[in-house]
Amino acid sequence: MSAATEIYYDPYDFAIDENPYPVWKRMREEAPLYYNERYDFYAVSRYADVEAISVDWQTYTSSKGILMEMVKAGIPTPPGLFIAEDPPEHDMHRLILSRAVTPKRVLVLENRIRELCAEYLDPLVGSGRFDLMQDFASQLPMRVIGALVGIPDEYLLTLRDQVEESARLKEEKPQEEQRLPSIGEPYAPFLEFKKANPADDFLTTLIEARFKDVLTGEQRGLSDAEILNYVGMLYAAGVETTARLIGWLGKTLADNPDQRALVVADKSLIHNTVEETLRYEVPSPIQVRVTTRPVELHGQTVEAGKIVTLLTGAANRDPAAFPDPDTFDIRRKMDAHMTFGKGVHYCFGAALARIEGRIALEEILDRFPKWDLDLSGAELIHTATIRGYHKLPVVL
Ligand code: HEM
């Protein structure tokens, strides 16, 4: 095969990240098991493969890490970070956290999300132009997680900048030297405060949780590290992703004004508009697994201990799963996209992300039924896992 026709994909390449769809299409068609020699990882891009591997945690473990850098550096999973654990520890940790996210707390959050939308969007009415990411989408999810966990607003901004900065790829640095974020540490002062001031809230529920440890059989409470890593994980998994979803709503609806007019005229389409946007532009389009044994995939053997990435963004454009997949259609009927993953690691915050997406879109459309994009000022964020805008100026 000549160099010109060779398929090349890696998630660190800024140019590919701008528009990965052509290479993902070729991978689905010509290299359903793609191997990247430079970074030594495999990738699957067809819907059926992404789905099958997602549910087979025995063969494709998450316990070696959920970022390629984490796997390569051999960094052990910090306690409680269940996105990077396998059952049974994963299920134990996930269940305990899920008990702290009660329906009542979600309802309170829903009202808070609406208030926050008004706080950000009202001053922008009549402004003529604003940055959808900087002025709104990058702020809202951080404050929602803050409200869930009980972290004061004034602390959140510095925290967001730290997390965003540590996740960003630096073009000049080799991948191995990129710093991994220390996930739970920044929240330690709030845990101490909560221990001294218990209340009917999220952190107190975790502090008071008692359960039987599946590994030791002991009855115990959560360690500080487990609680802090929970918080760090909610923040890391819930803020950047949801911010990008809101950005993609702004981008995709501006690119498809006919679809936007439909949803403006019929607000009952909002739920499906969020769903179709989630399918069409995936905020975190790559998930990482490691093989626990040799496997045969598309006629090739993948040895044990190899990184296999699941390209959920490519799976969502697979014509075998979605007819006419490159068309954005808010009336599309679909079974399930891969945006939130599948199986034991199915996104813990999917319901919250959908609520945020829906309310944000309702509140945007109520104030701004039309907008154009100023793409000369737009900027994509570059991290190994997140795809979406960092800046997205809109003109009213
Ligand atoms: C549009 C927004 C979001 C997207 C696209 C997204 C995507 C995902 C995906 C693909 C996974 C599976 C990872 C894997 O299989 O390795 C996942 C897991 C997870 N997500 Fe989300 N997420 C979003 C929002 C949120 C929010 C708002 C929260 C927190 C409230 C959250 C918390 C988590 C957690 C804790 C996990 C780990 C679940 C487990 O391992 O059992 N996510 N997310």
PDB file of N, CA and C in Angstrom, residues 216-285:
ATOM      1  N   THR A 216     -12.254  -8.108  51.140  1.00  0.00           N
ATOM      2  CA  THR A 216     -11.801  -8.610  52.449  1.00  0.00           C
ATOM      3  C   THR A 216     -12.941  -9.220  53.268  1.00  0.00           C
ATOM      4  N   GLY A 217     -14.181  -8.955  52.879  1.00  0.00           N
ATOM      5  CA  GLY A 217     -15.338  -9.433  53.658  1.00  0.00           C
ATOM      6  C   GLY A 217     -15.609  -8.570  54.881  1.00  0.00           C
ATOM      7  N   GLU A 218     -14.763  -7.570  55.109  1.00  0.00           N
ATOM      8  CA  GLU A 218     -14.922  -6.695  56.285  1.00  0.00           C
ATOM      9  C   GLU A 218     -16.057  -5.699  56.119  1.00  0.00           C
ATOM     10  N   GLN A 219     -16.686  -5.358  57.244  1.00  0.00           N
ATOM     11  CA  GLN A 219     -17.646  -4.257  57.250  1.00  0.00           C
ATOM     12  C   GLN A 219     -16.822  -2.988  57.454  1.00  0.00           C
ATOM     13  N   ARG A 220     -16.976  -1.989  56.624  1.00  0.00           N
ATOM     14  CA  ARG A 220     -16.148  -0.795  56.792  1.00  0.00           C
ATOM     15  C   ARG A 220     -16.805   0.447  56.199  1.00  0.00           C
ATOM     16  N   GLY A 221     -16.185   1.599  56.432  1.00  0.00           N
ATOM     17  CA  GLY A 221     -16.620   2.843  55.797  1.00  0.00           C
ATOM     18  C   GLY A 221     -15.655   3.172  54.670  1.00  0.00           C
ATOM     19  N   LEU A 222     -15.935   4.245  53.925  1.00  0.00           N
ATOM     20  CA  LEU A 222     -15.034   4.662  52.845  1.00  0.00           C
ATOM     21  C   LEU A 222     -13.821   5.378  53.435  1.00  0.00           C
ATOM     22  N   SER A 223     -12.673   5.182  52.830  1.00  0.00           N
ATOM     23  CA  SER A 223     -11.489   5.936  53.258  1.00  0.00           C
ATOM     24  C   SER A 223     -11.584   7.353  52.677  1.00  0.00           C
ATOM     25  N   ASP A 224     -10.786   8.262  53.238  1.00  0.00           N
ATOM     26  CA  ASP A 224     -10.763   9.627  52.685  1.00  0.00           C
ATOM     27  C   ASP A 224     -10.377   9.583  51.206  1.00  0.00           C
ATOM     28  N   ALA A 225      -9.393   8.728  50.892  1.00  0.00           N
ATOM     29  CA  ALA A 225      -8.931   8.661  49.491  1.00  0.00           C
ATOM     30  C   ALA A 225     -10.067   8.222  48.578  1.00  0.00           C
ATOM     31  N   GLU A 226     -10.859   7.255  49.010  1.00  0.00           N
ATOM     32  CA  GLU A 226     -11.972   6.801  48.161  1.00  0.00           C
ATOM     33  C   GLU A 226     -12.967   7.941  47.912  1.00  0.00           C
ATOM     34  N   ILE A 227     -13.303   8.665  49.000  1.00  0.00           N
ATOM     35  CA  ILE A 227     -14.282   9.759  48.839  1.00  0.00           C
ATOM     36  C   ILE A 227     -13.717  10.844  47.920  1.00  0.00           C
ATOM     37  N   LEU A 228     -12.462  11.197  48.145  1.00  0.00           N
ATOM     38  CA  LEU A 228     -11.868  12.264  47.334  1.00  0.00           C
ATOM     39  C   LEU A 228     -11.749  11.850  45.864  1.00  0.00           C
ATOM     40  N   ASN A 229     -11.436  10.588  45.641  1.00  0.00           N
ATOM     41  CA  ASN A 229     -11.346  10.135  44.252  1.00  0.00           C
ATOM     42  C   ASN A 229     -12.718  10.082  43.580  1.00  0.00           C
ATOM     43  N   TYR A 230     -13.751   9.759  44.354  1.00  0.00           N
ATOM     44  CA  TYR A 230     -15.112   9.841  43.806  1.00  0.00           C
ATOM     45  C   TYR A 230     -15.364  11.260  43.291  1.00  0.00           C
ATOM     46  N   VAL A 231     -15.062  12.223  44.162  1.00  0.00           N
ATOM     47  CA  VAL A 231     -15.352  13.619  43.800  1.00  0.00           C
ATOM     48  C   VAL A 231     -14.530  14.027  42.570  1.00  0.00           C
ATOM     49  N   GLY A 232     -13.254  13.665  42.610  1.00  0.00           N
ATOM     50  CA  GLY A 232     -12.372  13.986  41.474  1.00  0.00           C
ATOM     51  C   GLY A 232     -12.883  13.351  40.192  1.00  0.00           C
ATOM     52  N   MET A 233     -13.385  12.135  40.312  1.00  0.00           N
ATOM     53  CA  MET A 233     -13.879  11.427  39.120  1.00  0.00           C
ATOM     54  C   MET A 233     -15.153  12.091  38.596  1.00  0.00           C
ATOM     55  N   LEU A 234     -16.063  12.460  39.492  1.00  0.00           N
ATOM     56  CA  LEU A 234     -17.296  13.129  39.036  1.00  0.00           C
ATOM     57  C   LEU A 234     -16.944  14.411  38.305  1.00  0.00           C
ATOM     58  N   TYR A 235     -15.983  15.121  38.892  1.00  0.00           N
ATOM     59  CA  TYR A 235     -15.585  16.387  38.288  1.00  0.00           C
ATOM     60  C   TYR A 235     -14.930  16.139  36.921  1.00  0.00           C
ATOM     61  N   ALA A 236     -13.967  15.222  36.899  1.00  0.00           N
ATOM     62  CA  ALA A 236     -13.220  14.982  35.655  1.00  0.00           C
ATOM     63  C   ALA A 236     -14.130  14.407  34.573  1.00  0.00           C
ATOM     64  N   ALA A 237     -15.043  13.516  34.963  1.00  0.00           N
ATOM     65  CA  ALA A 237     -15.890  12.850  33.960  1.00  0.00           C
ATOM     66  C   ALA A 237     -17.094  13.692  33.577  1.00  0.00           C
ATOM     67  N   GLY A 238     -17.517  14.592  34.490  1.00  0.00           N
ATOM     68  CA  GLY A 238     -18.795  15.271  34.268  1.00  0.00           C
ATOM     69  C   GLY A 238     -18.708  16.698  33.772  1.00  0.00           C
ATOM     70  N   VAL A 239     -17.562  17.341  33.932  1.00  0.00           N
ATOM     71  CA  VAL A 239     -17.497  18.767  33.615  1.00  0.00           C
ATOM     72  C   VAL A 239     -17.090  18.999  32.152  1.00  0.00           C
ATOM     73  N   GLU A 240     -15.932  18.464  31.802  1.00  0.00           N
ATOM     74  CA  GLU A 240     -15.429  18.687  30.440  1.00  0.00           C
ATOM     75  C   GLU A 240     -16.374  18.127  29.382  1.00  0.00           C
ATOM     76  N   THR A 241     -16.903  16.929  29.656  1.00  0.00           N
ATOM     77  CA  THR A 241     -17.781  16.265  28.688  1.00  0.00           C
ATOM     78  C   THR A 241     -19.066  17.068  28.461  1.00  0.00           C
ATOM     79  N   THR A 242     -19.723  17.440  29.563  1.00  0.00           N
ATOM     80  CA  THR A 242     -21.016  18.109  29.432  1.00  0.00           C
ATOM     81  C   THR A 242     -20.838  19.499  28.812  1.00  0.00           C
ATOM     82  N   ALA A 243     -19.722  20.157  29.148  1.00  0.00           N
ATOM     83  CA  ALA A 243     -19.435  21.454  28.511  1.00  0.00           C
ATOM     84  C   ALA A 243     -19.371  21.284  26.995  1.00  0.00           C
ATOM     85  N   ARG A 244     -18.688  20.223  26.555  1.00  0.00           N
ATOM     86  CA  ARG A 244     -18.564  20.016  25.093  1.00  0.00           C
ATOM     87  C   ARG A 244     -19.919  19.696  24.478  1.00  0.00           C
ATOM     88  N   LEU A 245     -20.759  18.947  25.189  1.00  0.00           N
ATOM     89  CA  LEU A 245     -22.099  18.656  24.647  1.00  0.00           C
ATOM     90  C   LEU A 245     -22.843  19.962  24.350  1.00  0.00           C
ATOM     91  N   ILE A 246     -22.802  20.894  25.291  1.00  0.00           N
ATOM     92  CA  ILE A 246     -23.527  22.155  25.089  1.00  0.00           C
ATOM     93  C   ILE A 246     -22.924  22.913  23.903  1.00  0.00           C
ATOM     94  N   GLY A 247     -21.598  22.867  23.793  1.00  0.00           N
ATOM     95  CA  GLY A 247     -20.939  23.493  22.644  1.00  0.00           C
ATOM     96  C   GLY A 247     -21.380  22.861  21.327  1.00  0.00           C
ATOM     97  N   TRP A 248     -21.450  21.538  21.312  1.00  0.00           N
ATOM     98  CA  TRP A 248     -21.870  20.859  20.073  1.00  0.00           C
ATOM     99  C   TRP A 248     -23.318  21.179  19.734  1.00  0.00           C
ATOM    100  N   LEU A 249     -24.161  21.369  20.746  1.00  0.00           N
ATOM    101  CA  LEU A 249     -25.548  21.767  20.460  1.00  0.00           C
ATOM    102  C   LEU A 249     -25.541  23.101  19.704  1.00  0.00           C
ATOM    103  N   GLY A 250     -24.726  24.053  20.205  1.00  0.00           N
ATOM    104  CA  GLY A 250     -24.646  25.373  19.561  1.00  0.00           C
ATOM    105  C   GLY A 250     -24.095  25.284  18.148  1.00  0.00           C
ATOM    106  N   LYS A 251     -23.070  24.464  17.975  1.00  0.00           N
ATOM    107  CA  LYS A 251     -22.420  24.344  16.663  1.00  0.00           C
ATOM    108  C   LYS A 251     -23.334  23.633  15.669  1.00  0.00           C
ATOM    109  N   THR A 252     -23.862  22.497  16.077  1.00  0.00           N
ATOM    110  CA  THR A 252     -24.595  21.656  15.131  1.00  0.00           C
ATOM    111  C   THR A 252     -25.919  22.296  14.720  1.00  0.00           C
ATOM    112  N   LEU A 253     -26.579  22.952  15.680  1.00  0.00           N
ATOM    113  CA  LEU A 253     -27.839  23.602  15.316  1.00  0.00           C
ATOM    114  C   LEU A 253     -27.601  24.814  14.410  1.00  0.00           C
ATOM    115  N   ALA A 254     -26.482  25.511  14.612  1.00  0.00           N
ATOM    116  CA  ALA A 254     -26.168  26.635  13.706  1.00  0.00           C
ATOM    117  C   ALA A 254     -25.853  26.115  12.305  1.00  0.00           C
ATOM    118  N   ASP A 255     -25.193  24.948  12.245  1.00  0.00           N
ATOM    119  CA  ASP A 255     -24.876  24.360  10.933  1.00  0.00           C
ATOM    120  C   ASP A 255     -26.112  23.802  10.237  1.00  0.00           C
ATOM    121  N   ASN A 256     -27.161  23.560  11.001  1.00  0.00           N
ATOM    122  CA  ASN A 256     -28.387  22.948  10.460  1.00  0.00           C
ATOM    123  C   ASN A 256     -29.598  23.803  10.832  1.00  0.00           C
ATOM    124  N   PRO A 257     -29.690  25.009  10.225  1.00  0.00           N
ATOM    125  CA  PRO A 257     -30.756  25.934  10.638  1.00  0.00           C
ATOM    126  C   PRO A 257     -32.167  25.391  10.422  1.00  0.00           C
ATOM    127  N   ASP A 258     -32.340  24.501   9.436  1.00  0.00           N
ATOM    128  CA  ASP A 258     -33.673  23.909   9.220  1.00  0.00           C
ATOM    129  C   ASP A 258     -34.071  23.067  10.434  1.00  0.00           C
ATOM    130  N   GLN A 259     -33.119  22.341  10.971  1.00  0.00           N
ATOM    131  CA  GLN A 259     -33.380  21.510  12.151  1.00  0.00           C
ATOM    132  C   GLN A 259     -33.637  22.399  13.375  1.00  0.00           C
ATOM    133  N   ARG A 260     -32.880  23.470  13.452  1.00  0.00           N
ATOM    134  CA  ARG A 260     -33.072  24.397  14.571  1.00  0.00           C
ATOM    135  C   ARG A 260     -34.479  24.995  14.531  1.00  0.00           C
ATOM    136  N   ALA A 261     -34.914  25.365  13.331  1.00  0.00           N
ATOM    137  CA  ALA A 261     -36.261  25.937  13.203  1.00  0.00           C
ATOM    138  C   ALA A 261     -37.316  24.918  13.649  1.00  0.00           C
ATOM    139  N   LEU A 262     -37.071  23.649  13.348  1.00  0.00           N
ATOM    140  CA  LEU A 262     -38.026  22.610  13.751  1.00  0.00           C
ATOM    141  C   LEU A 262     -38.170  22.548  15.267  1.00  0.00           C
ATOM    142  N   VAL A 263     -37.031  22.565  15.952  1.00  0.00           N
ATOM    143  CA  VAL A 263     -37.087  22.422  17.412  1.00  0.00           C
ATOM    144  C   VAL A 263     -37.588  23.705  18.076  1.00  0.00           C
ATOM    145  N   VAL A 264     -37.308  24.849  17.452  1.00  0.00           N
ATOM    146  CA  VAL A 264     -37.845  26.107  17.995  1.00  0.00           C
ATOM    147  C   VAL A 264     -39.374  26.077  17.903  1.00  0.00           C
ATOM    148  N   ALA A 265     -39.881  25.529  16.798  1.00  0.00           N
ATOM    149  CA  ALA A 265     -41.337  25.488  16.591  1.00  0.00           C
ATOM    150  C   ALA A 265     -42.000  24.416  17.448  1.00  0.00           C
ATOM    151  N   ASP A 266     -41.253  23.377  17.783  1.00  0.00           N
ATOM    152  CA  ASP A 266     -41.851  22.268  18.532  1.00  0.00           C
ATOM    153  C   ASP A 266     -40.864  21.810  19.621  1.00  0.00           C
ATOM    154  N   LYS A 267     -41.068  22.362  20.821  1.00  0.00           N
ATOM    155  CA  LYS A 267     -40.110  22.126  21.905  1.00  0.00           C
ATOM    156  C   LYS A 267     -40.113  20.660  22.384  1.00  0.00           C
ATOM    157  N   SER A 268     -41.142  19.913  21.969  1.00  0.00           N
ATOM    158  CA  SER A 268     -41.141  18.497  22.375  1.00  0.00           C
ATOM    159  C   SER A 268     -39.991  17.746  21.679  1.00  0.00           C
ATOM    160  N   LEU A 269     -39.358  18.394  20.707  1.00  0.00           N
ATOM    161  CA  LEU A 269     -38.220  17.756  20.021  1.00  0.00           C
ATOM    162  C   LEU A 269     -36.893  17.972  20.756  1.00  0.00           C
ATOM    163  N   ILE A 270     -36.942  18.725  21.851  1.00  0.00           N
ATOM    164  CA  ILE A 270     -35.678  19.049  22.531  1.00  0.00           C
ATOM    165  C   ILE A 270     -34.946  17.792  23.012  1.00  0.00           C
ATOM    166  N   HIS A 271     -35.685  16.891  23.616  1.00  0.00           N
ATOM    167  CA  HIS A 271     -35.036  15.674  24.129  1.00  0.00           C
ATOM    168  C   HIS A 271     -34.292  14.957  22.994  1.00  0.00           C
ATOM    169  N   ASN A 272     -34.977  14.779  21.875  1.00  0.00           N
ATOM    170  CA  ASN A 272     -34.345  14.050  20.768  1.00  0.00           C
ATOM    171  C   ASN A 272     -33.229  14.852  20.095  1.00  0.00           C
ATOM    172  N   THR A 273     -33.324  16.178  20.190  1.00  0.00           N
ATOM    173  CA  THR A 273     -32.247  17.013  19.633  1.00  0.00           C
ATOM    174  C   THR A 273     -30.962  16.777  20.439  1.00  0.00           C
ATOM    175  N   VAL A 274     -31.119  16.699  21.756  1.00  0.00           N
ATOM    176  CA  VAL A 274     -29.945  16.425  22.602  1.00  0.00           C
ATOM    177  C   VAL A 274     -29.400  15.039  22.274  1.00  0.00           C
ATOM    178  N   GLU A 275     -30.299  14.084  22.112  1.00  0.00           N
ATOM    179  CA  GLU A 275     -29.880  12.703  21.842  1.00  0.00           C
ATOM    180  C   GLU A 275     -29.145  12.591  20.506  1.00  0.00           C
ATOM    181  N   GLU A 276     -29.705  13.258  19.489  1.00  0.00           N
ATOM    182  CA  GLU A 276     -29.074  13.203  18.167  1.00  0.00           C
ATOM    183  C   GLU A 276     -27.720  13.928  18.188  1.00  0.00           C
ATOM    184  N   THR A 277     -27.632  15.013  18.951  1.00  0.00           N
ATOM    185  CA  THR A 277     -26.343  15.719  19.053  1.00  0.00           C
ATOM    186  C   THR A 277     -25.320  14.828  19.756  1.00  0.00           C
ATOM    187  N   LEU A 278     -25.773  14.123  20.786  1.00  0.00           N
ATOM    188  CA  LEU A 278     -24.874  13.189  21.474  1.00  0.00           C
ATOM    189  C   LEU A 278     -24.357  12.125  20.507  1.00  0.00           C
ATOM    190  N   ARG A 279     -25.241  11.646  19.632  1.00  0.00           N
ATOM    191  CA  ARG A 279     -24.814  10.636  18.656  1.00  0.00           C
ATOM    192  C   ARG A 279     -23.854  11.237  17.637  1.00  0.00           C
ATOM    193  N   TYR A 280     -24.197  12.427  17.168  1.00  0.00           N
ATOM    194  CA  TYR A 280     -23.534  13.020  16.006  1.00  0.00           C
ATOM    195  C   TYR A 280     -22.135  13.536  16.329  1.00  0.00           C
ATOM    196  N   GLU A 281     -21.980  14.164  17.480  1.00  0.00           N
ATOM    197  CA  GLU A 281     -20.668  14.713  17.877  1.00  0.00           C
ATOM    198  C   GLU A 281     -20.407  14.259  19.312  1.00  0.00           C
ATOM    199  N   VAL A 282     -19.514  13.306  19.467  1.00  0.00           N
ATOM    200  CA  VAL A 282     -19.323  12.672  20.773  1.00  0.00           C
ATOM    201  C   VAL A 282     -18.291  13.455  21.592  1.00  0.00           C
ATOM    202  N   PRO A 283     -18.664  13.929  22.776  1.00  0.00           N
ATOM    203  CA  PRO A 283     -17.716  14.715  23.571  1.00  0.00           C
ATOM    204  C   PRO A 283     -16.476  13.930  24.037  1.00  0.00           C
ATOM    205  N   SER A 284     -16.625  12.613  24.243  1.00  0.00           N
ATOM    206  CA  SER A 284     -15.433  11.819  24.634  1.00  0.00           C
ATOM    207  C   SER A 284     -15.390  10.582  23.740  1.00  0.00           C
ATOM    208  N   PRO A 285     -14.810  10.740  22.528  1.00  0.00           N
ATOM    209  CA  PRO A 285     -15.004   9.712  21.495  1.00  0.00           C
ATOM    210  C   PRO A 285     -14.083   8.496  21.575  1.00  0.00           C
TER     211      PRO A 285
END
